PDB file of C-alpha atoms in Angstrom:
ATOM      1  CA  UNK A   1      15.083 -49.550 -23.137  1.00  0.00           C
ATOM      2  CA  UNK A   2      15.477 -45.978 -21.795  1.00  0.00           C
ATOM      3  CA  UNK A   3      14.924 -43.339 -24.965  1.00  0.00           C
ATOM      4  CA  UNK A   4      18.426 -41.636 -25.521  1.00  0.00           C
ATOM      5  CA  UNK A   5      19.589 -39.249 -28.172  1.00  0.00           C
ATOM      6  CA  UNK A   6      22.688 -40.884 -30.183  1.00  0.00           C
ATOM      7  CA  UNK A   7      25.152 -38.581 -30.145  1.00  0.00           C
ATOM      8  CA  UNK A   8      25.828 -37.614 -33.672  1.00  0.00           C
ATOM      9  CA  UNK A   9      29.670 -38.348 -34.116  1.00  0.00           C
ATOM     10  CA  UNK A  10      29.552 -42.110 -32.470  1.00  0.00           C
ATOM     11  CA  UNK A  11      30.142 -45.363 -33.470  1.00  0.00           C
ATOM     12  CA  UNK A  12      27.191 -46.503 -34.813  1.00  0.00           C
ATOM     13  CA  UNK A  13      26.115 -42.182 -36.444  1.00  0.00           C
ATOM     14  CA  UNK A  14      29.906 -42.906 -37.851  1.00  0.00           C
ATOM     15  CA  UNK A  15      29.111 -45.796 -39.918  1.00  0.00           C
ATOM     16  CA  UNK A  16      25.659 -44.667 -40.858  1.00  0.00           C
ATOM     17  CA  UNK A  17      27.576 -41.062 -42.277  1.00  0.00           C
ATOM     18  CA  UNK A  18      29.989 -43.312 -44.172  1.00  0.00           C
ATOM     19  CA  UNK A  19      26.839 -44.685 -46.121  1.00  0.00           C
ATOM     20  CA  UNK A  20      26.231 -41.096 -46.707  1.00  0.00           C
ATOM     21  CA  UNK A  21      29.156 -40.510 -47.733  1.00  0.00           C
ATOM     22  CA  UNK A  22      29.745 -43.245 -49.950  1.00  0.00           C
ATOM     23  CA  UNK A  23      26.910 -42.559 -51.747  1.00  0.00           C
ATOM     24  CA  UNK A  24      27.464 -39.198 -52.195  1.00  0.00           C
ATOM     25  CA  UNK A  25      30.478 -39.736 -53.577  1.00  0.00           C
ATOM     26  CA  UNK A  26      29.453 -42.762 -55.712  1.00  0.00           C
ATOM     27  CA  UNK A  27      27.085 -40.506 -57.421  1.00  0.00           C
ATOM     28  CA  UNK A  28      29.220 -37.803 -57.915  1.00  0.00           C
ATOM     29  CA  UNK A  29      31.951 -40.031 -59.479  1.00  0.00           C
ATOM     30  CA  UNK A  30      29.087 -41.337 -61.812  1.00  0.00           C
ATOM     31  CA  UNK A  31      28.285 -38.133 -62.926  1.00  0.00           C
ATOM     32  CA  UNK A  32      31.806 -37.339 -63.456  1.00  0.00           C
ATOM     33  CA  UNK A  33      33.128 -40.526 -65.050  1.00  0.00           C
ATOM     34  CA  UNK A  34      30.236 -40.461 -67.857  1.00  0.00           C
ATOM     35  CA  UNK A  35      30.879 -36.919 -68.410  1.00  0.00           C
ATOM     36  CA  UNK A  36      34.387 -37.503 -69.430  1.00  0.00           C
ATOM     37  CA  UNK A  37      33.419 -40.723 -71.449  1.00  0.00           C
ATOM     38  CA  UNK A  38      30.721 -38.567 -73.487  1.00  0.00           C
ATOM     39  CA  UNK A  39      33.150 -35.858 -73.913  1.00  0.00           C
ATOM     40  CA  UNK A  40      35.799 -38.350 -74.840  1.00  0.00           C
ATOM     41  CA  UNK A  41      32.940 -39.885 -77.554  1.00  0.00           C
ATOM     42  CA  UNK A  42      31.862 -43.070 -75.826  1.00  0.00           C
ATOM     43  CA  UNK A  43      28.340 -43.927 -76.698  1.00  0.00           C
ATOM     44  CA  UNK A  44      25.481 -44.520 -74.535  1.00  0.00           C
ATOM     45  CA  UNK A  45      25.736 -47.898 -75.229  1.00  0.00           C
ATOM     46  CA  UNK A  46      29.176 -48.187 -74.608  1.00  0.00           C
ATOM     47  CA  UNK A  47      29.106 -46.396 -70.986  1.00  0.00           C
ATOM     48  CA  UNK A  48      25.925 -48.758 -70.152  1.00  0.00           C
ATOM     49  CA  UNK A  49      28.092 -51.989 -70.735  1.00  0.00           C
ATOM     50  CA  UNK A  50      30.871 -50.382 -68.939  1.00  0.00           C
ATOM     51  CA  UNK A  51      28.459 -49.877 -65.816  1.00  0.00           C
ATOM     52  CA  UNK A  52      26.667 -53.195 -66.366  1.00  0.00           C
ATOM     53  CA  UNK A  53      23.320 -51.372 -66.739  1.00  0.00           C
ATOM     54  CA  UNK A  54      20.721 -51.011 -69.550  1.00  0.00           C
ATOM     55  CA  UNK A  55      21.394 -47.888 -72.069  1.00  0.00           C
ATOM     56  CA  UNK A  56      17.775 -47.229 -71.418  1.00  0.00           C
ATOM     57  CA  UNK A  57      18.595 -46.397 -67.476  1.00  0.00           C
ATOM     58  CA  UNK A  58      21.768 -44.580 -68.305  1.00  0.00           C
ATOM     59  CA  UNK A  59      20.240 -42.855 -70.762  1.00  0.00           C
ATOM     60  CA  UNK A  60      17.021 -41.853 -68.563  1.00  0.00           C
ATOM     61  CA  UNK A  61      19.441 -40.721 -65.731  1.00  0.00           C
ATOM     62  CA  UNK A  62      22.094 -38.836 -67.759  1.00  0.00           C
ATOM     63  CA  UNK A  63      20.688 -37.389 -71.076  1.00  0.00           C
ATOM     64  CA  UNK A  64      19.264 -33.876 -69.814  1.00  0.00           C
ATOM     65  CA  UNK A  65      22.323 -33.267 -67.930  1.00  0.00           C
ATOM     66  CA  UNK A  66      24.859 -33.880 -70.030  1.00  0.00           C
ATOM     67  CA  UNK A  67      22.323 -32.342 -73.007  1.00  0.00           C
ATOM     68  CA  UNK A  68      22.724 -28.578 -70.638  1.00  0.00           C
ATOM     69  CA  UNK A  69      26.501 -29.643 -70.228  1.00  0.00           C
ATOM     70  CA  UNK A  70      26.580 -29.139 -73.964  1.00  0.00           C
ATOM     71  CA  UNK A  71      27.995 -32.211 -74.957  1.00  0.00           C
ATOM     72  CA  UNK A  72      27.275 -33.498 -78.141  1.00  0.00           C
ATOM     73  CA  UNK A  73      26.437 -36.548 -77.841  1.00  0.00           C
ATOM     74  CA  UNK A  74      26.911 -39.518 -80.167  1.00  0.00           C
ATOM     75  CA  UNK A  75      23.741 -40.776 -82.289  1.00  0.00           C
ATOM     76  CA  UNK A  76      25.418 -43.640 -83.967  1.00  0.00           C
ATOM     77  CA  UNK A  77      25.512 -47.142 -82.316  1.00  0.00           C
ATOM     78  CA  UNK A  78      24.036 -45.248 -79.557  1.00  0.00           C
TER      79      UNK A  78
ATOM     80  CA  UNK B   1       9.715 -24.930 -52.475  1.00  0.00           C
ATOM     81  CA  UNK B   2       9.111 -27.860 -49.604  1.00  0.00           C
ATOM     82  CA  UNK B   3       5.362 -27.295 -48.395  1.00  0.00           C
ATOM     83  CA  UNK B   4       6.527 -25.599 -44.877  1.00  0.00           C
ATOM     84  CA  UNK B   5       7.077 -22.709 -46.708  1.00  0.00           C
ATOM     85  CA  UNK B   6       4.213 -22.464 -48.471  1.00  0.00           C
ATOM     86  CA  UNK B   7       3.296 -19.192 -45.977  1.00  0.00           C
ATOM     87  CA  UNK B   8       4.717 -15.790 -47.705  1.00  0.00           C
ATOM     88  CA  UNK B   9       7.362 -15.502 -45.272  1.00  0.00           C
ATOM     89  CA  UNK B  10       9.396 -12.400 -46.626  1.00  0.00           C
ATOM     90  CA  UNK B  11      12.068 -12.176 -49.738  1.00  0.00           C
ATOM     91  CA  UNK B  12      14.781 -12.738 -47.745  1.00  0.00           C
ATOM     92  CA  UNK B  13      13.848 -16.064 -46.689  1.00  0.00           C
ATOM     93  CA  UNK B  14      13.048 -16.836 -50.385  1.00  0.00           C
ATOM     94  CA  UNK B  15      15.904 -15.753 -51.325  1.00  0.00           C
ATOM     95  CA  UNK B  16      17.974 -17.826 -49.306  1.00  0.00           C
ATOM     96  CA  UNK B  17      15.885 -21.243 -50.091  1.00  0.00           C
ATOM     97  CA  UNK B  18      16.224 -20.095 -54.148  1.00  0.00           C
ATOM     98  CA  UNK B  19      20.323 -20.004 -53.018  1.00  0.00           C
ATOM     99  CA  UNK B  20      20.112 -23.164 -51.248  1.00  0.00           C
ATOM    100  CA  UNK B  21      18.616 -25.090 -54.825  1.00  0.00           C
ATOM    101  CA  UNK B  22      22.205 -23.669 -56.701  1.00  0.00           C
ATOM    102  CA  UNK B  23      24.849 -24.689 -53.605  1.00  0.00           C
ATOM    103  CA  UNK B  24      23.306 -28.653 -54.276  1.00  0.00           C
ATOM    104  CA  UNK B  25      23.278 -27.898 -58.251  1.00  0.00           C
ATOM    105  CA  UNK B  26      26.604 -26.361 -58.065  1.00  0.00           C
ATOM    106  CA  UNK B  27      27.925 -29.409 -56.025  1.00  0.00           C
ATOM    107  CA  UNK B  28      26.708 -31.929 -57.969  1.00  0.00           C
ATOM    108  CA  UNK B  29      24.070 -33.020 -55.434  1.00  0.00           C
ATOM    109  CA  UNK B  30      20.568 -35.058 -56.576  1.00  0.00           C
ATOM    110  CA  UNK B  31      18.817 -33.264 -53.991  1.00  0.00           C
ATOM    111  CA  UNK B  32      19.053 -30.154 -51.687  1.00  0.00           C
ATOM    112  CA  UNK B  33      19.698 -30.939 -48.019  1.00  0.00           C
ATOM    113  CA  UNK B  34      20.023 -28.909 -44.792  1.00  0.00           C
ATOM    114  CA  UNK B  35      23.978 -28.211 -45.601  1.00  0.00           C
ATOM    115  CA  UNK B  36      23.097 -26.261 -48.606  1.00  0.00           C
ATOM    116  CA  UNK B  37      20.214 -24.123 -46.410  1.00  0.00           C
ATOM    117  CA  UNK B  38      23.314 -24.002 -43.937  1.00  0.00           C
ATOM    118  CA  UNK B  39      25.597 -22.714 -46.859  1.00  0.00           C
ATOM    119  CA  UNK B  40      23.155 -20.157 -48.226  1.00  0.00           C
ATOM    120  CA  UNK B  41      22.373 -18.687 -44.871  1.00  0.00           C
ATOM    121  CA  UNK B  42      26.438 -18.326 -44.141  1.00  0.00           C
ATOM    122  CA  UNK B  43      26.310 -16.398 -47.424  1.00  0.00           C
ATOM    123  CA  UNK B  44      23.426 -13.922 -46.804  1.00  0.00           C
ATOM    124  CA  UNK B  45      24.444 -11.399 -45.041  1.00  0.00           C
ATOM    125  CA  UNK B  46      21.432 -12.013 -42.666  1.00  0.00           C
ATOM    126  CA  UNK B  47      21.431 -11.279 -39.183  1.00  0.00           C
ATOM    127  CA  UNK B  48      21.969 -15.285 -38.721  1.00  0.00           C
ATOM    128  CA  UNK B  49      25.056 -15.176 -41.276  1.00  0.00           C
ATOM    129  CA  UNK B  50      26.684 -12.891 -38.804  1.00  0.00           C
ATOM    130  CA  UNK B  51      25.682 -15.158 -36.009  1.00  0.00           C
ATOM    131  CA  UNK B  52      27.368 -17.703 -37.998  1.00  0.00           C
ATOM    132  CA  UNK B  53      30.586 -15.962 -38.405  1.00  0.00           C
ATOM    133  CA  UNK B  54      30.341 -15.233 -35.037  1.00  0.00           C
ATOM    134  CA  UNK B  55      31.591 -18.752 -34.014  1.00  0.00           C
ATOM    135  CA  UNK B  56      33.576 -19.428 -36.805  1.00  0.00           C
ATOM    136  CA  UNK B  57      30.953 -20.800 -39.221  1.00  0.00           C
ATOM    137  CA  UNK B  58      31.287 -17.478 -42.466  1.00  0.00           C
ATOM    138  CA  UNK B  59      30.793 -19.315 -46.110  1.00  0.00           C
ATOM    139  CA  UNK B  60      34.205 -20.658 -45.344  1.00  0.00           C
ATOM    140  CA  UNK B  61      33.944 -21.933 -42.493  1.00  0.00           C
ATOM    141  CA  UNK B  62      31.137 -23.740 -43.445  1.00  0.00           C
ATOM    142  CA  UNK B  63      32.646 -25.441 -46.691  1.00  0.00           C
ATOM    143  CA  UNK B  64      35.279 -26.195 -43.998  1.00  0.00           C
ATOM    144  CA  UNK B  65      33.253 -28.197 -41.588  1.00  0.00           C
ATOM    145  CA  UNK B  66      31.181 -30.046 -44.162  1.00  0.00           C
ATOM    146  CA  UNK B  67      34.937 -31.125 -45.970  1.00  0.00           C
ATOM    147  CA  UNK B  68      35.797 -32.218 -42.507  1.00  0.00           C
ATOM    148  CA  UNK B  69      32.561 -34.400 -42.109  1.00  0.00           C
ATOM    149  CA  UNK B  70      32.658 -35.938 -45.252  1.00  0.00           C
ATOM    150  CA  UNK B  71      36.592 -37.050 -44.798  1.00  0.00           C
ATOM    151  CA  UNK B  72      35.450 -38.592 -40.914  1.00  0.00           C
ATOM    152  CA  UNK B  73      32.450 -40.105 -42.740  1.00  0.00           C
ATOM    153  CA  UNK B  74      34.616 -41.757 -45.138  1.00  0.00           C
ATOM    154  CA  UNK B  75      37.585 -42.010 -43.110  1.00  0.00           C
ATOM    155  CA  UNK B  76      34.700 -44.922 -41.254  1.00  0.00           C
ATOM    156  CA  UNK B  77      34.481 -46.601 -44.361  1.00  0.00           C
ATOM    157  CA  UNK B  78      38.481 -46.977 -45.204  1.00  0.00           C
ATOM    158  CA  UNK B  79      38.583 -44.786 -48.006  1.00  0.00           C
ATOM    159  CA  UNK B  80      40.804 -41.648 -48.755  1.00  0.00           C
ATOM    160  CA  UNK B  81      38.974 -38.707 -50.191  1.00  0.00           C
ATOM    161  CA  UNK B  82      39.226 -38.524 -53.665  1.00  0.00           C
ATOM    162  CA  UNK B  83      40.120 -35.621 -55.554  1.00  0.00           C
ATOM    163  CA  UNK B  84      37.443 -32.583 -56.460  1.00  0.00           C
ATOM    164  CA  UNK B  85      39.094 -32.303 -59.901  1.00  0.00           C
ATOM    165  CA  UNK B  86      38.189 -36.419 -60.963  1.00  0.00           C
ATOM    166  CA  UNK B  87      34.898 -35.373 -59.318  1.00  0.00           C
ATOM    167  CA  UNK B  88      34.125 -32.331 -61.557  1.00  0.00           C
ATOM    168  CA  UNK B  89      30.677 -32.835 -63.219  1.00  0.00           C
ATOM    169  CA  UNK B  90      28.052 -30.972 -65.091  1.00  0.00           C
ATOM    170  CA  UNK B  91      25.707 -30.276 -61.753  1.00  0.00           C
ATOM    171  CA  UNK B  92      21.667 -31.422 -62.286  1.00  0.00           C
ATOM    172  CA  UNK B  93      19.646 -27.910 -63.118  1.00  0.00           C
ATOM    173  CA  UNK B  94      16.977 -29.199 -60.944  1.00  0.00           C
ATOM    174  CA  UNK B  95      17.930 -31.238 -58.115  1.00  0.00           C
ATOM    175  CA  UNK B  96      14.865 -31.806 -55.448  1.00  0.00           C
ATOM    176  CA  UNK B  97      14.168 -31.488 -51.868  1.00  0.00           C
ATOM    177  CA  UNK B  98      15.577 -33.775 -49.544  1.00  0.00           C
ATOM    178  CA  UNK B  99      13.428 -35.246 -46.942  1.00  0.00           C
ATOM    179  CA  UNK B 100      16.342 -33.493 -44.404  1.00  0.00           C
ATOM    180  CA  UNK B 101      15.150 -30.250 -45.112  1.00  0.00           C
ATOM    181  CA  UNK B 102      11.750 -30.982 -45.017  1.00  0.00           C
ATOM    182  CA  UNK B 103      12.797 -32.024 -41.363  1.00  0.00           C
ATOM    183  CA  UNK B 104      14.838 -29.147 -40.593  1.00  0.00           C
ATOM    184  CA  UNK B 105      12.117 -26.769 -42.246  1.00  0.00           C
ATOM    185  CA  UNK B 106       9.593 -28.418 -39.735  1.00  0.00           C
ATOM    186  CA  UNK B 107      12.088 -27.582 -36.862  1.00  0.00           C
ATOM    187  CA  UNK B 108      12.391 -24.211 -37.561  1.00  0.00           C
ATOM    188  CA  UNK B 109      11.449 -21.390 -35.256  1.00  0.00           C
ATOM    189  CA  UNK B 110       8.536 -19.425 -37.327  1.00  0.00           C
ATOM    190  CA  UNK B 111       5.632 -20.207 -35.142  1.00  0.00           C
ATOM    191  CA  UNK B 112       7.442 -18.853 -32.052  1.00  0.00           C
ATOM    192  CA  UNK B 113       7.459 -15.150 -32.723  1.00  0.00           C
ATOM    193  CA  UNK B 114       4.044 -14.854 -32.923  1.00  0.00           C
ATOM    194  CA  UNK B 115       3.787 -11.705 -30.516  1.00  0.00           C
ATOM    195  CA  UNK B 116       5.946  -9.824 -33.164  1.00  0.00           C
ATOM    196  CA  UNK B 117       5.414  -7.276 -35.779  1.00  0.00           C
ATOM    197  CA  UNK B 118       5.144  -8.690 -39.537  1.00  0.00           C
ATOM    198  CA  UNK B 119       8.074  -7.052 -40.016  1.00  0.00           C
ATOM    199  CA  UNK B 120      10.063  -8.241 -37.087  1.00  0.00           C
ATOM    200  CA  UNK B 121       9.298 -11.744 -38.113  1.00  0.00           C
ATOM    201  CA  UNK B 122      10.073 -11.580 -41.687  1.00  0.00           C
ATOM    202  CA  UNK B 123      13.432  -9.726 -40.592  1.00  0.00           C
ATOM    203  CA  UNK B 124      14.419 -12.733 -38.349  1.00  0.00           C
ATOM    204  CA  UNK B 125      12.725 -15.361 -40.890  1.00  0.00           C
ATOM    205  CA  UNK B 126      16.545 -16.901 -41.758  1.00  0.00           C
ATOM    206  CA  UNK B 127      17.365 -16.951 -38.437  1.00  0.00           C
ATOM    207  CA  UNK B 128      13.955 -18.829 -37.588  1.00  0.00           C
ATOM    208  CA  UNK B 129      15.133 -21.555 -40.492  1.00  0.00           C
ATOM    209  CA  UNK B 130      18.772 -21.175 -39.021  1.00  0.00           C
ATOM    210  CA  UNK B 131      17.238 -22.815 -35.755  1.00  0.00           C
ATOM    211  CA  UNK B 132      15.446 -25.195 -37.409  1.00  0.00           C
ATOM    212  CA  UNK B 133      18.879 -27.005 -39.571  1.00  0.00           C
ATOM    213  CA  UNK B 134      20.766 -26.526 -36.061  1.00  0.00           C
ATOM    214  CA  UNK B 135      17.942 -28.248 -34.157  1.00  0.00           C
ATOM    215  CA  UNK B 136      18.679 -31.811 -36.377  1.00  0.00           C
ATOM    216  CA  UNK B 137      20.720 -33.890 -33.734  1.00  0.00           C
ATOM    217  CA  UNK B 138      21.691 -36.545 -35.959  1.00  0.00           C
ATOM    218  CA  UNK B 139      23.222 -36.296 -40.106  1.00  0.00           C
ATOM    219  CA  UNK B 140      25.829 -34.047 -41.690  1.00  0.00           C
ATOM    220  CA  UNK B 141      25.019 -30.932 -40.488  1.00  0.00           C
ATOM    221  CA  UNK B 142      25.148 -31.707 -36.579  1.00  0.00           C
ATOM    222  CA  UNK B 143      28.334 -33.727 -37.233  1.00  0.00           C
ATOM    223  CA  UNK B 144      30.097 -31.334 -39.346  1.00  0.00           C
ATOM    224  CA  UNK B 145      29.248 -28.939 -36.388  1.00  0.00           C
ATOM    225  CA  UNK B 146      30.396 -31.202 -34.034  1.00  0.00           C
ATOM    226  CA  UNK B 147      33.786 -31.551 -35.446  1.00  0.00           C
ATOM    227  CA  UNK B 148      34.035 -28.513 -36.012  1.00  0.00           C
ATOM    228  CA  UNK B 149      33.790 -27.293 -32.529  1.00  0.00           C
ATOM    229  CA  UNK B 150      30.514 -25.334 -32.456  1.00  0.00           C
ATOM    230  CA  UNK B 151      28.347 -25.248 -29.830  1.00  0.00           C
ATOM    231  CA  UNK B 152      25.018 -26.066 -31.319  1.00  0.00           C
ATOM    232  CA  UNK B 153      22.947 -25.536 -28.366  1.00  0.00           C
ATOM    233  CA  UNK B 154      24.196 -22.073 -27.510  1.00  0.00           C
ATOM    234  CA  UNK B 155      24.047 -20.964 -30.900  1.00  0.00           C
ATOM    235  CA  UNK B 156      20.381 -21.836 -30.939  1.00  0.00           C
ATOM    236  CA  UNK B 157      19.947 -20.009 -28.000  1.00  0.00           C
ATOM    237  CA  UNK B 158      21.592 -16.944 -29.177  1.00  0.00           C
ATOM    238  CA  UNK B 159      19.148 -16.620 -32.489  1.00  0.00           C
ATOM    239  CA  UNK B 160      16.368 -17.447 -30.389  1.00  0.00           C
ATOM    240  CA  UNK B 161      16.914 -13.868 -28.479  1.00  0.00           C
ATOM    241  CA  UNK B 162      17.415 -12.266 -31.583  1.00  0.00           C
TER     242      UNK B 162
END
């Protein structure tokens, strides 16, 4: 196969950007949507069976953030 | 600081890469990629930054082309943008490097003014990184370029006369 440089709006750079994309926006809709649970006084534990993850990983991923975000953050059934 | 910058290569330059770590905080992102470089330098006031403006790309114009992208990029994937507000978060104080700007970093155009001055090269430093984030053919940047209108190859070409 001759070497060719993919143009970087096609078909095939399209679908790979939507990945991108879609996990861009995945993330920051993560970030978001457990910010406004905290604030709203969900527990850790609640937002990790809402996600279908552990509270350990949620925890691990979100604590500092939200911590600087000044959130305070429920203890109890956490 | 990624490692291709591990040479003291002036304040500005700094300056702009220290930028480029707040644009990905302040957007939310987990790590700092070649738009936020691209996004710093528009917001410099480098030489480059008026290069930039020059076809279109100011701070504005920038935020422009990479809103553009993203809605094409999604657009492929069937789904409407979704509103900033529901998208608001408390950004990550310390997101970190993306292998992109490693990449674009590597590309850059430091090693090619060697006949200069100190001086000279530390002056045109952005610029040098400028060429490097427009010399990725393939990602957001180049896209958001694309579809924006700009003329990658002649802009490279222009900042490496400057």
């Amino acid at each position: 196969m001759t070497p060719h440089l993919p143009e970087p709006t096609g078909a095939e750079a399209d679908d790979l950007a939507a990945v991108v994309a879609l996990r861009e926006l995945a993330d920051r809709l993560e970030d978001a949507a457990i910010e406004r649970a905290m604030r709203a006084g969900w527990s850790w534990g609640q937002v990790a069976e809402a996600l279908g993850v552990t509270r350990q990983a949620v925890h691990k991923k979100h604590h500092r953030r939200l911590e600087t975000a000044g959130i305070e953050l429920r203890r109890r059934n956490a | 600081m990624p490692e291709q910058l591990h040479e003291d290569l002036g304040v500005g330059l700094k300056a702009v890469i220290v930028r480029s770590i707040d644009e990905a905080s302040r957007r939310g992102a987990a790590k700092v990629e070649p738009e936020h470089l691209l996004l710093s330098i528009a917001a410099s006031g480098d030489v480059a930054a008026l290069e930039l403006a020059d076809v279109g790309l100011d701070y504005a114009g920038v935020e422009a082309a990479l809103r553009g992208e993203r809605e094409h990029a999604l657009r492929a994937a069937g789904i409407e943008p979704v509103a900033e507000e529901r998208l608001h978060a408390t950004g990550s104080s310390r997101p970190g490097w993306g292998s992109s700007i490693r990449e674009a970093l590597k590309r850059g155009n430091f090693t090619a003014r060697r006949d200069r001055s100190r001086a000279e090269r530390e002056r045109l430093a952005v610029a040098d990184a400028l060429i490097g984030v427009l010399r990725l053919d393939l990602g957001t940047v180049p896209r958001a370029l694309a579809y924006a209108g700009v003329d990658r190859a002649a802009l490279i070409t222009r900042l490496e006369h400057l």
